[in-house]
DNA sequence: GCAAGGTC
């Protein structure tokens, strides 16, 4: 080794130390084992005109941890509130002592220290951790920071030529983040755990939770749970609404294939309106006229190069491997040299990346080798440079295969799947887009417009190597513009559906959108919600559901007015403030003081609400400390009918019927008490007023309610709004209930008094959490999510189709006068006309929606089954 | 027994 200053080079991980040494030394670096066996690479190199003895070694992520100083790191050393101000220390944990020893040994004999930590905020912080150790044993070290974005030799040489001091502001930003997270996490976690752990029977929380669960809070794990619970509550809150649409189909005379046309109006929530449009379409002689036949090229683009977040999402949705599991497998593959570093934000390849060599490595594979060969063949025209996803962490390339294997004997299924996916994704990235042709046929039937689309795939290209995506083809009938045919027309109906449970890919997307966690930690936060028994993941659908504990905690935070703790905004604010430190705009101390002050304020808000907390948890779990806990379910105040159940003297609460999905008020002791007041299925909203009924003789008085109904679901003549009504004595309510044939006589058997119900294992988990998902609904031809009432429906409210004149009739929603055909082919409708008493509207208008036939103007039937000759109306 | 962020 030639003489010269000794330069200690430190990277963030061993692989970087090795690769940088190999590149800078032109493969001349020699390996040696430093203190504790840590890898060191020695070579000679010229740095800023001086020939130096380079020693390249590494740490493994953060060298130091942060915790409360003794004795406050012990759980019962102080009140949780005091953790907002108790002293914090940074120290090298036991598992990093070996690395520390190596750094000390090398630093003692070095003159320079060059920091090759990853060029991000955390890397900058690790720089200062390394400096603290190295400068602690050698005060004369000259410390410099290398800034690099790849491990290519040119980039590394450039970094050596542009060495700079490390950035204290960025490191301070990490300091602040660490302190804020530690203080808020530890204080709330100790508070929750110490307050609740011994008081409840947690055995009903099936999952990894022990008898004595740690009930943690964290600024990332809790918003993650919040996303899951919020979606579940949206599902509970969904009220299925019925809609109608005209379905047109045509059988191709040549191929015999059926072709479906979609109505331009999509769907209507007013049956009468839908029927009005439908009638002319189904009349004898109604022909479809082809208005236009169009064709245009269409493309499917290959995915961008693979970043960690996309990898986690795709592993979950394509491979059915959970994100944390997938990351673990990817880490193993990386360690064994089969794929590149799996923690990367980058989704673009740098222009000097030798993509073709990597593709060439794969040509021998029995499954995708042929495709790789074709990709390299210029004659195939298959090659296309990868797209640019717009992200670059300046530290790592996108995830790609680095070593060929046709499969290793020891690999399990997950490892095989992940390696195959990384290779196929990489090959797809380097491939040309898929090309197709989309045909669109628009037709007119009696003034209504319908459209059908078909796709012909011309060149699959990247899809050939990417079985995780498909492109379905659909051919259209050979119709020409102006051509007419007799369509098959039917009026179908369906119900809006609640949103789906969150899939892992949706959850990761939400976390990404709100800045919850980093690409490398999102999977860990998800895993934490599972490990803590807050949520579960279905391994088939990869959908998340809250566990009782998770739902109980979010509910409790909501009850205590601490929504900010489970919603994502707080984290975004912290990140924003921390970024201001990194930019040098504000000092670390100010940000910490501000953030800690705000979190402490939340804590102080929670502290006096221990009873609220316990009562909230008590809705989901049985107490074991002798305290009977609350008996009422977790209902919103506005959902409680302020009266006593006439059978058992308990509260009467708003609920949902599990079989019909209709709403009802029922006794809070259900199913042990059967008192109930069912509401019409068309009930859209229920508001309990603070005022009591002035006439009702009931002892405790009865709250008045405001009810709103769907126009199409209640008999004509009844208003869609009924305000200030008493459900027990209002004549208008009685009349409506009779018209809807709702029997609320409450003669059902009462199984016993309250004390018996309490002592017989009544689950207190009710309210939103006990509501079953809505029943399976019929599939209409377009997306089913209930995105709120369409404008179209609004337009019909208050129109002449909203009948007003047959008050007192026995018209009923379920007595459809029309035969409907569902999407599943089932037909249903009114057979027994005698159950209807329909009268002409008072205005005498024909075609009104108040029980009058659109065709003949008479009552007693609708136009679709009118016995009279057809009349043309418009 | 607690957070989140690196990496093994």
Coordinates of C-alpha atoms in Angstrom, one line a residue, chain A residues 18-30 41-46 151-158 160:
Chain A
X18 CA -18.5 -3.1 -1.9
X19 CA -19.8 -1.7 -5.2
X20 CA -18.3 1.8 -4.8
X21 CA -14.9 0.2 -3.9
X22 CA -15.1 -2.1 -6.9
X23 CA -15.9 0.8 -9.2
X24 CA -13.4 3.4 -7.9
X25 CA -10.6 0.8 -7.7
X26 CA -11.3 -0.7 -11.1
X27 CA -11.8 -4.1 -9.3
X28 CA -8.5 -3.7 -7.4
X29 CA -10.0 -3.3 -3.9
X30 CA -9.0 -6.0 -1.4
X41 CA -12.4 -2.7 1.3
X42 CA -8.9 -1.3 0.8
X43 CA -7.5 0.4 -2.3
X44 CA -5.4 3.3 -3.4
X45 CA -7.1 6.3 -5.0
X46 CA -6.4 9.9 -5.9
X151 CA -22.8 3.7 -8.3
X152 CA -21.4 4.2 -11.8
X153 CA -17.7 5.1 -11.7
X154 CA -18.2 8.5 -13.4
X155 CA -20.7 9.5 -10.8
X156 CA -18.5 8.4 -8.0
X157 CA -15.5 10.2 -9.4
X158 CA -17.6 13.3 -9.7
X160 CA -15.0 12.8 -5.0

